[in-house]
Amino acid sequence: MEIDDIINQKVVEFQQKLIDKSDVEKKLFHYNSVLNISKRIVLYQDEKANLLKEKLLYYFDELDEINYTIDNRIERLSLQNLIEPIVEYLIKKEQFCTNGDLHILIVIGLVIDIGLYYFISPYYYPLFILLFFIWGLYRRRKAKKEGKYAAMFW
């Protein structure tokens, strides 16, 4: 069986085992993020993507091992070593969106506003913070609709 087929099968199992859980419990397993990641990573066939697919399979195997109960070990392991590298790869390949994107845009807007206040106007207008914040929310909403969004506890 090919690795992409195995991932698709594991995703179906993942959905079936978490279908009865509440939204709060699903967020602890990064439910929506894992679904988006798994749908996109199977589209790539290069060597790095195959290594990341193995990490995703390992994540599913760890969940099976602990029988889909919340465990600090899997929470720490899954986020740092298994899910984040896949998200970073997809950010480079598909312009995946994360929560950090919105935070960066707000900081950029703040820097521009402070620069304008300091050099040009004696009055502070939070124009660029608002513009970049709205743009960030738009990008996030668009990414969620396209399945290109991943965030911790989402």
mmCIF file with all atom_site columns, C-alpha atoms in Angstrom:
data_model
loop_
_atom_site.group_PDB
_atom_site.id
_atom_site.type_symbol
_atom_site.label_atom_id
_atom_site.label_alt_id
_atom_site.label_comp_id
_atom_site.label_asym_id
_atom_site.label_entity_id
_atom_site.label_seq_id
_atom_site.pdbx_PDB_ins_code
_atom_site.Cartn_x
_atom_site.Cartn_y
_atom_site.Cartn_z
_atom_site.occupancy
_atom_site.B_iso_or_equiv
_atom_site.pdbx_formal_charge
_atom_site.auth_seq_id
_atom_site.auth_comp_id
_atom_site.auth_asym_id
_atom_site.auth_atom_id
_atom_site.pdbx_PDB_model_num
ATOM 1   C CA . MET A 1 1   ? 0.000   0.000  0.000  1.00 0.00 ? 1   MET A CA 1
ATOM 2   C CA . GLU A 1 2   ? 1.328   3.429  -0.900 1.00 0.00 ? 2   GLU A CA 1
ATOM 3   C CA . ILE A 1 3   ? 2.089   5.947  1.844  1.00 0.00 ? 3   ILE A CA 1
ATOM 4   C CA . ASP A 1 4   ? -0.531  8.411  0.549  1.00 0.00 ? 4   ASP A CA 1
ATOM 5   C CA . ASP A 1 5   ? -3.221  5.740  0.761  1.00 0.00 ? 5   ASP A CA 1
ATOM 6   C CA . ILE A 1 6   ? -2.128  4.856  4.285  1.00 0.00 ? 6   ILE A CA 1
ATOM 7   C CA . ILE A 1 7   ? -2.336  8.518  5.312  1.00 0.00 ? 7   ILE A CA 1
ATOM 8   C CA . ASN A 1 8   ? -5.824  8.821  3.826  1.00 0.00 ? 8   ASN A CA 1
ATOM 9   C CA . GLN A 1 9   ? -6.888  5.686  5.680  1.00 0.00 ? 9   GLN A CA 1
ATOM 10  C CA . LYS A 1 10  ? -5.419  7.000  8.963  1.00 0.00 ? 10  LYS A CA 1
ATOM 11  C CA . VAL A 1 11  ? -7.224  10.324 8.457  1.00 0.00 ? 11  VAL A CA 1
ATOM 12  C CA . VAL A 1 12  ? -10.537 8.507  8.094  1.00 0.00 ? 12  VAL A CA 1
ATOM 13  C CA . GLU A 1 13  ? -9.810  6.589  11.316 1.00 0.00 ? 13  GLU A CA 1
ATOM 14  C CA . PHE A 1 14  ? -8.796  9.857  12.997 1.00 0.00 ? 14  PHE A CA 1
ATOM 15  C CA . GLN A 1 15  ? -12.091 11.456 12.016 1.00 0.00 ? 15  GLN A CA 1
ATOM 16  C CA . GLN A 1 16  ? -14.135 8.446  13.116 1.00 0.00 ? 16  GLN A CA 1
ATOM 17  C CA . LYS A 1 17  ? -12.478 8.204  16.519 1.00 0.00 ? 17  LYS A CA 1
ATOM 18  C CA . LEU A 1 18  ? -12.896 11.909 17.251 1.00 0.00 ? 18  LEU A CA 1
ATOM 19  C CA . ILE A 1 19  ? -16.383 12.359 15.829 1.00 0.00 ? 19  ILE A CA 1
ATOM 20  C CA . ASP A 1 20  ? -18.041 11.848 19.227 1.00 0.00 ? 20  ASP A CA 1
ATOM 21  C CA . LYS A 1 21  ? -15.654 14.151 21.110 1.00 0.00 ? 21  LYS A CA 1
ATOM 22  C CA . SER A 1 22  ? -16.489 17.742 21.939 1.00 0.00 ? 22  SER A CA 1
ATOM 23  C CA . ASP A 1 23  ? -14.906 20.663 20.097 1.00 0.00 ? 23  ASP A CA 1
ATOM 24  C CA . VAL A 1 24  ? -12.638 21.372 23.058 1.00 0.00 ? 24  VAL A CA 1
ATOM 25  C CA . GLU A 1 25  ? -11.317 17.810 23.008 1.00 0.00 ? 25  GLU A CA 1
ATOM 26  C CA . LYS A 1 26  ? -10.847 17.933 19.229 1.00 0.00 ? 26  LYS A CA 1
ATOM 27  C CA . LYS A 1 27  ? -8.770  21.083 19.602 1.00 0.00 ? 27  LYS A CA 1
ATOM 28  C CA . LEU A 1 28  ? -6.410  19.272 21.963 1.00 0.00 ? 28  LEU A CA 1
ATOM 29  C CA . PHE A 1 29  ? -5.639  16.874 19.109 1.00 0.00 ? 29  PHE A CA 1
ATOM 30  C CA . HIS A 1 30  ? -5.269  19.790 16.623 1.00 0.00 ? 30  HIS A CA 1
ATOM 31  C CA . TYR A 1 31  ? -8.166  18.234 14.720 1.00 0.00 ? 31  TYR A CA 1
ATOM 32  C CA . ASN A 1 32  ? -8.745  20.783 11.928 1.00 0.00 ? 32  ASN A CA 1
ATOM 33  C CA . SER A 1 33  ? -5.047  21.480 11.486 1.00 0.00 ? 33  SER A CA 1
ATOM 34  C CA . VAL A 1 34  ? -4.228  17.785 11.118 1.00 0.00 ? 34  VAL A CA 1
ATOM 35  C CA . LEU A 1 35  ? -7.013  17.388 8.558  1.00 0.00 ? 35  LEU A CA 1
ATOM 36  C CA . ASN A 1 36  ? -5.749  20.341 6.508  1.00 0.00 ? 36  ASN A CA 1
ATOM 37  C CA . ILE A 1 37  ? -2.133  19.205 6.774  1.00 0.00 ? 37  ILE A CA 1
ATOM 38  C CA . SER A 1 38  ? -2.910  15.653 5.743  1.00 0.00 ? 38  SER A CA 1
ATOM 39  C CA . LYS A 1 39  ? -4.967  16.757 2.732  1.00 0.00 ? 39  LYS A CA 1
ATOM 40  C CA . ARG A 1 40  ? -2.132  18.952 1.440  1.00 0.00 ? 40  ARG A CA 1
ATOM 41  C CA . ILE A 1 41  ? 0.966   16.901 2.236  1.00 0.00 ? 41  ILE A CA 1
ATOM 42  C CA . VAL A 1 42  ? -0.208  13.965 0.099  1.00 0.00 ? 42  VAL A CA 1
ATOM 43  C CA . LEU A 1 43  ? -0.044  16.213 -2.969 1.00 0.00 ? 43  LEU A CA 1
ATOM 44  C CA . TYR A 1 44  ? 3.773   16.268 -2.825 1.00 0.00 ? 44  TYR A CA 1
ATOM 45  C CA . GLN A 1 45  ? 6.080   13.419 -3.762 1.00 0.00 ? 45  GLN A CA 1
ATOM 46  C CA . ASP A 1 46  ? 9.577   14.789 -3.118 1.00 0.00 ? 46  ASP A CA 1
ATOM 47  C CA . GLU A 1 47  ? 11.982  13.307 -0.574 1.00 0.00 ? 47  GLU A CA 1
ATOM 48  C CA . LYS A 1 48  ? 11.304  15.852 2.163  1.00 0.00 ? 48  LYS A CA 1
ATOM 49  C CA . ALA A 1 49  ? 7.539   15.417 1.778  1.00 0.00 ? 49  ALA A CA 1
ATOM 50  C CA . ASN A 1 50  ? 7.942   11.650 2.162  1.00 0.00 ? 50  ASN A CA 1
ATOM 51  C CA . LEU A 1 51  ? 9.878   12.135 5.412  1.00 0.00 ? 51  LEU A CA 1
ATOM 52  C CA . LEU A 1 52  ? 7.167   14.449 6.670  1.00 0.00 ? 52  LEU A CA 1
ATOM 53  C CA . LYS A 1 53  ? 4.500   11.945 5.685  1.00 0.00 ? 53  LYS A CA 1
ATOM 54  C CA . GLU A 1 54  ? 6.276   9.390  7.860  1.00 0.00 ? 54  GLU A CA 1
ATOM 55  C CA . LYS A 1 55  ? 6.138   11.864 10.755 1.00 0.00 ? 55  LYS A CA 1
ATOM 56  C CA . LEU A 1 56  ? 2.418   12.290 10.205 1.00 0.00 ? 56  LEU A CA 1
ATOM 57  C CA . LEU A 1 57  ? 1.961   8.528  10.229 1.00 0.00 ? 57  LEU A CA 1
ATOM 58  C CA . TYR A 1 58  ? 3.973   8.363  13.436 1.00 0.00 ? 58  TYR A CA 1
ATOM 59  C CA . TYR A 1 59  ? 1.621   10.968 14.953 1.00 0.00 ? 59  TYR A CA 1
ATOM 60  C CA . PHE A 1 60  ? -1.382  8.818  14.041 1.00 0.00 ? 60  PHE A CA 1
ATOM 61  C CA . ASP A 1 61  ? 0.340   5.714  15.432 1.00 0.00 ? 61  ASP A CA 1
ATOM 62  C CA . GLU A 1 62  ? 1.049   7.525  18.710 1.00 0.00 ? 62  GLU A CA 1
ATOM 63  C CA . LEU A 1 63  ? -2.608  8.512  18.951 1.00 0.00 ? 63  LEU A CA 1
ATOM 64  C CA . ASP A 1 64  ? -3.620  4.896  18.370 1.00 0.00 ? 64  ASP A CA 1
ATOM 65  C CA . GLU A 1 65  ? -1.149  3.769  21.026 1.00 0.00 ? 65  GLU A CA 1
ATOM 66  C CA . ILE A 1 66  ? -2.628  6.044  23.694 1.00 0.00 ? 66  ILE A CA 1
ATOM 67  C CA . ASN A 1 67  ? -6.143  5.253  22.446 1.00 0.00 ? 67  ASN A CA 1
ATOM 68  C CA . TYR A 1 68  ? -6.961  8.895  21.681 1.00 0.00 ? 68  TYR A CA 1
ATOM 69  C CA . THR A 1 69  ? -6.721  10.070 25.264 1.00 0.00 ? 69  THR A CA 1
ATOM 70  C CA . ILE A 1 70  ? -5.044  13.295 26.265 1.00 0.00 ? 70  ILE A CA 1
ATOM 71  C CA . ASP A 1 71  ? -1.459  12.713 27.300 1.00 0.00 ? 71  ASP A CA 1
ATOM 72  C CA . ASN A 1 72  ? 1.147   15.411 27.949 1.00 0.00 ? 72  ASN A CA 1
ATOM 73  C CA . ARG A 1 73  ? 3.792   13.303 26.256 1.00 0.00 ? 73  ARG A CA 1
ATOM 74  C CA . ILE A 1 74  ? 1.980   13.144 22.921 1.00 0.00 ? 74  ILE A CA 1
ATOM 75  C CA . GLU A 1 75  ? 0.934   16.792 23.184 1.00 0.00 ? 75  GLU A CA 1
ATOM 76  C CA . ARG A 1 76  ? 4.525   17.958 23.551 1.00 0.00 ? 76  ARG A CA 1
ATOM 77  C CA . LEU A 1 77  ? 5.879   15.485 21.014 1.00 0.00 ? 77  LEU A CA 1
ATOM 78  C CA . SER A 1 78  ? 3.187   16.057 18.433 1.00 0.00 ? 78  SER A CA 1
ATOM 79  C CA . LEU A 1 79  ? 3.409   19.801 18.330 1.00 0.00 ? 79  LEU A CA 1
ATOM 80  C CA . GLN A 1 80  ? 7.156   20.315 18.369 1.00 0.00 ? 80  GLN A CA 1
ATOM 81  C CA . ASN A 1 81  ? 8.491   17.387 16.406 1.00 0.00 ? 81  ASN A CA 1
ATOM 82  C CA . LEU A 1 82  ? 5.699   16.078 14.232 1.00 0.00 ? 82  LEU A CA 1
ATOM 83  C CA . ILE A 1 83  ? 3.253   18.787 13.221 1.00 0.00 ? 83  ILE A CA 1
ATOM 84  C CA . GLU A 1 84  ? 5.396   21.945 13.085 1.00 0.00 ? 84  GLU A CA 1
ATOM 85  C CA . PRO A 1 85  ? 7.870   20.683 10.428 1.00 0.00 ? 85  PRO A CA 1
ATOM 86  C CA . ILE A 1 86  ? 4.954   19.738 8.172  1.00 0.00 ? 86  ILE A CA 1
ATOM 87  C CA . VAL A 1 87  ? 3.365   23.167 8.621  1.00 0.00 ? 87  VAL A CA 1
ATOM 88  C CA . GLU A 1 88  ? 6.698   24.874 7.876  1.00 0.00 ? 88  GLU A CA 1
ATOM 89  C CA . TYR A 1 89  ? 7.055   22.823 4.691  1.00 0.00 ? 89  TYR A CA 1
ATOM 90  C CA . LEU A 1 90  ? 3.517   23.717 3.610  1.00 0.00 ? 90  LEU A CA 1
ATOM 91  C CA . ILE A 1 91  ? 4.103   27.404 4.388  1.00 0.00 ? 91  ILE A CA 1
ATOM 92  C CA . LYS A 1 92  ? 6.982   27.346 1.914  1.00 0.00 ? 92  LYS A CA 1
ATOM 93  C CA . LYS A 1 93  ? 5.197   25.275 -0.720 1.00 0.00 ? 93  LYS A CA 1
ATOM 94  C CA . GLU A 1 94  ? 1.578   26.450 -0.518 1.00 0.00 ? 94  GLU A CA 1
ATOM 95  C CA . GLN A 1 95  ? 1.556   29.702 1.439  1.00 0.00 ? 95  GLN A CA 1
ATOM 96  C CA . PHE A 1 96  ? -0.112  28.017 4.422  1.00 0.00 ? 96  PHE A CA 1
ATOM 97  C CA . CYS A 1 97  ? -1.408  30.539 6.958  1.00 0.00 ? 97  CYS A CA 1
ATOM 98  C CA . THR A 1 98  ? -0.906  30.380 10.731 1.00 0.00 ? 98  THR A CA 1
ATOM 99  C CA . ASN A 1 99  ? -1.739  32.538 13.748 1.00 0.00 ? 99  ASN A CA 1
ATOM 100 C CA . GLY A 1 100 ? 1.763   33.976 13.607 1.00 0.00 ? 100 GLY A CA 1
ATOM 101 C CA . ASP A 1 101 ? 0.996   35.652 10.289 1.00 0.00 ? 101 ASP A CA 1
ATOM 102 C CA . LEU A 1 102 ? -1.655  37.848 11.894 1.00 0.00 ? 102 LEU A CA 1
ATOM 103 C CA . HIS A 1 103 ? 0.659   38.765 14.758 1.00 0.00 ? 103 HIS A CA 1
ATOM 104 C CA . ILE A 1 104 ? 3.455   39.724 12.368 1.00 0.00 ? 104 ILE A CA 1
ATOM 105 C CA . LEU A 1 105 ? 1.112   41.925 10.342 1.00 0.00 ? 105 LEU A CA 1
ATOM 106 C CA . ILE A 1 106 ? -0.054  43.720 13.510 1.00 0.00 ? 106 ILE A CA 1
ATOM 107 C CA . VAL A 1 107 ? 3.547   44.375 14.563 1.00 0.00 ? 107 VAL A CA 1
ATOM 108 C CA . ILE A 1 108 ? 4.386   45.711 11.090 1.00 0.00 ? 108 ILE A CA 1
ATOM 109 C CA . GLY A 1 109 ? 1.371   48.024 11.237 1.00 0.00 ? 109 GLY A CA 1
ATOM 110 C CA . LEU A 1 110 ? 2.426   49.223 14.689 1.00 0.00 ? 110 LEU A CA 1
ATOM 111 C CA . VAL A 1 111 ? 5.974   49.960 13.515 1.00 0.00 ? 111 VAL A CA 1
ATOM 112 C CA . ILE A 1 112 ? 4.706   51.939 10.533 1.00 0.00 ? 112 ILE A CA 1
ATOM 113 C CA . ASP A 1 113 ? 2.243   53.876 12.694 1.00 0.00 ? 113 ASP A CA 1
ATOM 114 C CA . ILE A 1 114 ? 4.895   54.726 15.283 1.00 0.00 ? 114 ILE A CA 1
ATOM 115 C CA . GLY A 1 115 ? 7.291   55.753 12.525 1.00 0.00 ? 115 GLY A CA 1
ATOM 116 C CA . LEU A 1 116 ? 4.700   58.066 11.003 1.00 0.00 ? 116 LEU A CA 1
ATOM 117 C CA . TYR A 1 117 ? 3.830   59.499 14.423 1.00 0.00 ? 117 TYR A CA 1
ATOM 118 C CA . TYR A 1 118 ? 7.470   60.090 15.303 1.00 0.00 ? 118 TYR A CA 1
ATOM 119 C CA . PHE A 1 119 ? 8.587   61.584 11.987 1.00 0.00 ? 119 PHE A CA 1
ATOM 120 C CA . ILE A 1 120 ? 5.506   63.222 10.464 1.00 0.00 ? 120 ILE A CA 1
ATOM 121 C CA . SER A 1 121 ? 2.526   63.914 12.677 1.00 0.00 ? 121 SER A CA 1
ATOM 122 C CA . PRO A 1 122 ? 2.161   64.945 16.314 1.00 0.00 ? 122 PRO A CA 1
ATOM 123 C CA . TYR A 1 123 ? -1.093  62.950 16.432 1.00 0.00 ? 123 TYR A CA 1
ATOM 124 C CA . TYR A 1 124 ? -1.273  59.190 16.589 1.00 0.00 ? 124 TYR A CA 1
ATOM 125 C CA . TYR A 1 125 ? -3.617  57.493 14.130 1.00 0.00 ? 125 TYR A CA 1
ATOM 126 C CA . PRO A 1 126 ? -3.669  53.681 14.290 1.00 0.00 ? 126 PRO A CA 1
ATOM 127 C CA . LEU A 1 127 ? -4.385  53.473 10.577 1.00 0.00 ? 127 LEU A CA 1
ATOM 128 C CA . PHE A 1 128 ? -1.823  50.854 9.532  1.00 0.00 ? 128 PHE A CA 1
ATOM 129 C CA . ILE A 1 129 ? -2.507  48.611 12.524 1.00 0.00 ? 129 ILE A CA 1
ATOM 130 C CA . LEU A 1 130 ? -6.159  48.502 11.503 1.00 0.00 ? 130 LEU A CA 1
ATOM 131 C CA . LEU A 1 131 ? -5.370  47.973 7.822  1.00 0.00 ? 131 LEU A CA 1
ATOM 132 C CA . PHE A 1 132 ? -2.889  45.173 8.470  1.00 0.00 ? 132 PHE A CA 1
ATOM 133 C CA . PHE A 1 133 ? -5.203  43.594 11.060 1.00 0.00 ? 133 PHE A CA 1
ATOM 134 C CA . ILE A 1 134 ? -8.114  43.533 8.603  1.00 0.00 ? 134 ILE A CA 1
ATOM 135 C CA . TRP A 1 135 ? -5.843  42.200 5.868  1.00 0.00 ? 135 TRP A CA 1
ATOM 136 C CA . GLY A 1 136 ? -4.596  39.473 8.231  1.00 0.00 ? 136 GLY A CA 1
ATOM 137 C CA . LEU A 1 137 ? -8.138  38.454 9.169  1.00 0.00 ? 137 LEU A CA 1
ATOM 138 C CA . TYR A 1 138 ? -9.054  38.312 5.488  1.00 0.00 ? 138 TYR A CA 1
ATOM 139 C CA . ARG A 1 139 ? -6.021  36.125 4.731  1.00 0.00 ? 139 ARG A CA 1
ATOM 140 C CA . ARG A 1 140 ? -6.900  33.824 7.638  1.00 0.00 ? 140 ARG A CA 1
ATOM 141 C CA . ARG A 1 141 ? -10.535 33.457 6.567  1.00 0.00 ? 141 ARG A CA 1
ATOM 142 C CA . LYS A 1 142 ? -9.491  32.791 2.971  1.00 0.00 ? 142 LYS A CA 1
ATOM 143 C CA . ALA A 1 143 ? -6.914  30.208 4.098  1.00 0.00 ? 143 ALA A CA 1
ATOM 144 C CA . LYS A 1 144 ? -9.487  28.423 6.259  1.00 0.00 ? 144 LYS A CA 1
ATOM 145 C CA . LYS A 1 145 ? -11.883 28.172 3.323  1.00 0.00 ? 145 LYS A CA 1
ATOM 146 C CA . GLU A 1 146 ? -9.136  26.821 1.045  1.00 0.00 ? 146 GLU A CA 1
ATOM 147 C CA . GLY A 1 147 ? -7.882  24.348 3.667  1.00 0.00 ? 147 GLY A CA 1
ATOM 148 C CA . LYS A 1 148 ? -4.518  26.103 3.931  1.00 0.00 ? 148 LYS A CA 1
ATOM 149 C CA . TYR A 1 149 ? -4.655  27.035 7.606  1.00 0.00 ? 149 TYR A CA 1
ATOM 150 C CA . ALA A 1 150 ? -3.032  25.366 10.574 1.00 0.00 ? 150 ALA A CA 1
ATOM 151 C CA . ALA A 1 151 ? -2.869  26.558 14.153 1.00 0.00 ? 151 ALA A CA 1
ATOM 152 C CA . MET A 1 152 ? -2.266  25.097 17.544 1.00 0.00 ? 152 MET A CA 1
ATOM 153 C CA . PHE A 1 153 ? -5.501  23.896 19.187 1.00 0.00 ? 153 PHE A CA 1
ATOM 154 C CA . TRP A 1 154 ? -7.600  24.407 16.059 1.00 0.00 ? 154 TRP A CA 1
#
